Short mmCIF file of C-alpha atoms in Angstrom, two decimals:
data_model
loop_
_atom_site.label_atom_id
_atom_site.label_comp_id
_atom_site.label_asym_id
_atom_site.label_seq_id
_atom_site.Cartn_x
_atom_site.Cartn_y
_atom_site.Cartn_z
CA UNK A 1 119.34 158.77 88.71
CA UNK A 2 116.26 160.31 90.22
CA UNK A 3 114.37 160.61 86.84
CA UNK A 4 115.10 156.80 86.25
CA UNK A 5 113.98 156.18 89.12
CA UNK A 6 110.69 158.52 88.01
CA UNK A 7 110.41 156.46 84.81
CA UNK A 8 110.95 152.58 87.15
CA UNK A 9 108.21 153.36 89.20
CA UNK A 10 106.05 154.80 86.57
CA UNK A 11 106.49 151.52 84.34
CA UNK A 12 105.79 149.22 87.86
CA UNK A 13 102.51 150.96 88.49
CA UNK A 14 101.17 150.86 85.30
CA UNK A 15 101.98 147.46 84.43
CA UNK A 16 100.71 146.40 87.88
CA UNK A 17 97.37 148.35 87.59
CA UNK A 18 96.91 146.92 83.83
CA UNK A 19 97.62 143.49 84.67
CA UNK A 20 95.42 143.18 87.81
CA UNK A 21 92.46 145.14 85.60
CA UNK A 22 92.04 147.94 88.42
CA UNK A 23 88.81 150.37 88.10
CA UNK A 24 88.07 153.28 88.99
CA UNK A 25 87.98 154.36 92.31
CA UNK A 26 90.28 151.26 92.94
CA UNK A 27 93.16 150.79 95.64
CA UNK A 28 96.72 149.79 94.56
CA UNK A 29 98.91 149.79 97.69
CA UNK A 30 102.86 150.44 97.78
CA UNK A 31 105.43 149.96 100.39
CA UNK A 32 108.74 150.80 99.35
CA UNK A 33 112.25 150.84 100.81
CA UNK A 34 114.27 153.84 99.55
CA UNK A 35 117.04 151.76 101.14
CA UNK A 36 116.93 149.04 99.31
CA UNK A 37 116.58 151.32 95.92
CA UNK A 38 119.94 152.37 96.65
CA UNK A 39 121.59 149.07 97.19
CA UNK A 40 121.77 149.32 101.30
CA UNK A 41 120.07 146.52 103.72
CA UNK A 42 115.82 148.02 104.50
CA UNK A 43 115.59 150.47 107.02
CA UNK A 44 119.28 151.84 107.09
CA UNK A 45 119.43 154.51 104.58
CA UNK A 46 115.76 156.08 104.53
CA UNK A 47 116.03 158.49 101.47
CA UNK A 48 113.50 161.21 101.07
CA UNK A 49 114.51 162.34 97.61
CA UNK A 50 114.72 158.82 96.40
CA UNK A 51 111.36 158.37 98.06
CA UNK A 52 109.65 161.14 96.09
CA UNK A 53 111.03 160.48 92.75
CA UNK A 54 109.86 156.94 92.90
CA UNK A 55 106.36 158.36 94.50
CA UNK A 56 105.69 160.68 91.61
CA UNK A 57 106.24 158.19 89.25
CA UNK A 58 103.86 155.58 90.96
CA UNK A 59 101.62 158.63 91.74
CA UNK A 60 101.27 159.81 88.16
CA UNK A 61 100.17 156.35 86.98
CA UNK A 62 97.57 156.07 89.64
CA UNK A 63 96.03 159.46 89.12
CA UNK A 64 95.88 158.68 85.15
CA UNK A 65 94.33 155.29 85.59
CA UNK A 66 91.93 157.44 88.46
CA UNK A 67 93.54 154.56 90.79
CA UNK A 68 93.87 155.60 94.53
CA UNK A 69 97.39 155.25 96.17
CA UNK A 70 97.76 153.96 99.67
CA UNK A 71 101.24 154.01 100.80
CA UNK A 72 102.20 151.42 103.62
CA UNK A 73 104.65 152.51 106.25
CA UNK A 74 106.99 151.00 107.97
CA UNK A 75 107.02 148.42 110.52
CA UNK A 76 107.62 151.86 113.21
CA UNK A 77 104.04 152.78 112.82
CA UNK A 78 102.74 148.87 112.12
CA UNK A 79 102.50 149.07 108.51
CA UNK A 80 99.99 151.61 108.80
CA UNK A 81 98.70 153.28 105.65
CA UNK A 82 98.66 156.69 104.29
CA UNK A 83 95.76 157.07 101.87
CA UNK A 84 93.24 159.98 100.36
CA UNK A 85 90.25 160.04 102.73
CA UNK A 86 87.91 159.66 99.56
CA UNK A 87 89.21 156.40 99.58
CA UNK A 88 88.86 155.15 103.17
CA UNK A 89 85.17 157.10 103.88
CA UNK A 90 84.46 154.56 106.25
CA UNK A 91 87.37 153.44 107.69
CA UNK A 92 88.41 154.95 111.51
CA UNK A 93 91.54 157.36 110.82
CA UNK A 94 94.52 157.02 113.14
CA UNK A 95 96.67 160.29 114.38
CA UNK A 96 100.36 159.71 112.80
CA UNK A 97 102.16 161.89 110.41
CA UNK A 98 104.99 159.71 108.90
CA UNK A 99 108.74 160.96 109.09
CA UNK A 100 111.43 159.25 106.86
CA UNK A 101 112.78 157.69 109.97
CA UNK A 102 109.22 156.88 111.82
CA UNK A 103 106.75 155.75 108.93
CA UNK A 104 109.39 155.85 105.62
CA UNK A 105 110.23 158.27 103.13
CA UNK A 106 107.59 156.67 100.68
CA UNK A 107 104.84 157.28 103.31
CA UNK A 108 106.00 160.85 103.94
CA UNK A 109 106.30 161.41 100.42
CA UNK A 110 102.58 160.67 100.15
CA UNK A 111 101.17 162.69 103.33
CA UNK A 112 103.09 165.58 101.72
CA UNK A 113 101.73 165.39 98.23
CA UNK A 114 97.80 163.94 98.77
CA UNK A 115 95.37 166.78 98.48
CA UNK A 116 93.50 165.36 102.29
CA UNK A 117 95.96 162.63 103.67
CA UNK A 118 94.63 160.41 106.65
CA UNK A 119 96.36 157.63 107.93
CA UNK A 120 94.13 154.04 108.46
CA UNK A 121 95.79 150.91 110.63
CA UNK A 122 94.95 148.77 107.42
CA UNK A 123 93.22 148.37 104.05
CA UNK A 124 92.43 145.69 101.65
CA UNK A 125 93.28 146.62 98.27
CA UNK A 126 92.63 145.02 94.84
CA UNK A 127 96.55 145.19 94.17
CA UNK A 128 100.23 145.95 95.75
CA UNK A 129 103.28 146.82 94.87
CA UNK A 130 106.01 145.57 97.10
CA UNK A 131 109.42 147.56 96.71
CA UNK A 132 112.48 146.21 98.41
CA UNK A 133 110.88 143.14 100.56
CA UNK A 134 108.48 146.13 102.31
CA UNK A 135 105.45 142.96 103.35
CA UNK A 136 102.84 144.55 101.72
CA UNK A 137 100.56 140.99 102.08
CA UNK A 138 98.28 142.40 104.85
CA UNK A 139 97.22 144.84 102.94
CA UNK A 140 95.89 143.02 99.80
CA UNK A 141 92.02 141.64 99.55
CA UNK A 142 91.99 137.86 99.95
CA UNK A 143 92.76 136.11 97.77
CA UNK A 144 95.84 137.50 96.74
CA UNK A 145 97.80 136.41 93.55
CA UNK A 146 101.63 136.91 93.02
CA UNK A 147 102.03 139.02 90.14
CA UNK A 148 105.58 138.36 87.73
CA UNK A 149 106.61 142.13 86.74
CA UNK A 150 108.52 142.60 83.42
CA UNK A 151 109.43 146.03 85.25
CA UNK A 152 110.40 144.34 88.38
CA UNK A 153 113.44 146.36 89.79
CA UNK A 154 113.34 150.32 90.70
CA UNK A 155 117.09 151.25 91.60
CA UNK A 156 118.31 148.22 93.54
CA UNK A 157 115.37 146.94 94.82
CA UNK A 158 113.35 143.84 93.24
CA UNK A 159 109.45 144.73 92.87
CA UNK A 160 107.54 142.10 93.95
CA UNK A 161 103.74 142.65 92.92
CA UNK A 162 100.19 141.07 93.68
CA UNK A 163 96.29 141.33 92.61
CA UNK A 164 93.70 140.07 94.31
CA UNK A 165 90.68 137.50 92.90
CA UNK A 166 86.96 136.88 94.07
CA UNK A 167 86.67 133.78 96.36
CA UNK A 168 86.06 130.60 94.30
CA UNK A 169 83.14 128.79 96.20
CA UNK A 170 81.71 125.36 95.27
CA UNK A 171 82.96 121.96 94.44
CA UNK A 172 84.53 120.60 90.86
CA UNK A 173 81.27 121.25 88.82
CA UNK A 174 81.35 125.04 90.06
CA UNK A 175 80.89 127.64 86.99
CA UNK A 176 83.29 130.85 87.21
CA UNK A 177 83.00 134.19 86.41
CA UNK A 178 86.42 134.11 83.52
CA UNK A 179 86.41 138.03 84.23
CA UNK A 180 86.92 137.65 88.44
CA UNK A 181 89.71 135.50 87.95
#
């Protein structure tokens, strides 16, 4: 099960961070319920092995696409996010270390494998995975655009995804940029 579960989040990342055209240097943000991966209502059965399997996966897309993971946590530490501090230079850092019952096994699974984990009290990233109805919407750059996965469940849990698009300003006669869109 766990190296489906590898392969489920592998395919979700990718097809997120090729769909939503992410760069280099880029932020794709998760949250993730291990609990709904295994078929139980979110926040009852907080799996760290699930967690990690479905981590690498997301993690190894990421790092190929030289995409920087943030991983939300759970409501217990107000969706805070656990990021690489390359990404968040500027940014003030917050003093939490996630547990799989205080932050979520997806946001442990992250401080434990990033090379310089900090955590941050938000972000705005260019795109979001969410996994299991995890709320990841205050976390994605305005405007943010639902995104209709072909990989759309890991385990149990449906994968909802988003990208984000530059403002459209001006009236009806406005010209737009085809690649911001």
């Amino acid at each position: 099960m766990l190296k489906n579960l590898i392969e489920q989040g592998y395919n979700s990342a990718l097809e997120i961070i090729n769909i939503a055209k992410l760069n280099k240097n880029d932020i794709l943000v998760v949250g993730c319920s291990t609990s709904e991966i295994l078929g139980d209502k979110i926040g009852t059965n907080s799996s760290p092995d699930t967690a990690k399997a479905v981590f690498e996966g997301i993690y190894k897309a990421a790092k190929e696409k030289e995409i920087f993971l943030a991983a939300q946590c759970c409501e217990h530490l107000n969706r805070a996010i656990i990021v690489e501090r390359a990404a968040v230079p500027q940014l003030d850092i917050v003093n939490v270390v996630p547990q799989p019952k205080a932050g979520g096994s997806f946001a442990t699974a992250a401080y434990q494998t990033f090379k310089e984990p900090v955590a941050v009290e938000q972000i705005k990233a260019q795109a979001g995975l969410d996994i299991g109805f995890t709320m990841i919407g205050m976390h994605i750059k305005a405007v943010a655009v639902p995104v209709r996965l072909e990989n759309n469940k890991i385990g149990n849990a449906t994968v909802l995804a988003a990208r984000s698009r530059a403002k459209f300003i001006g009236g009806a006669r406005a010209q737009y940029d085809e690649n911001l869109i």
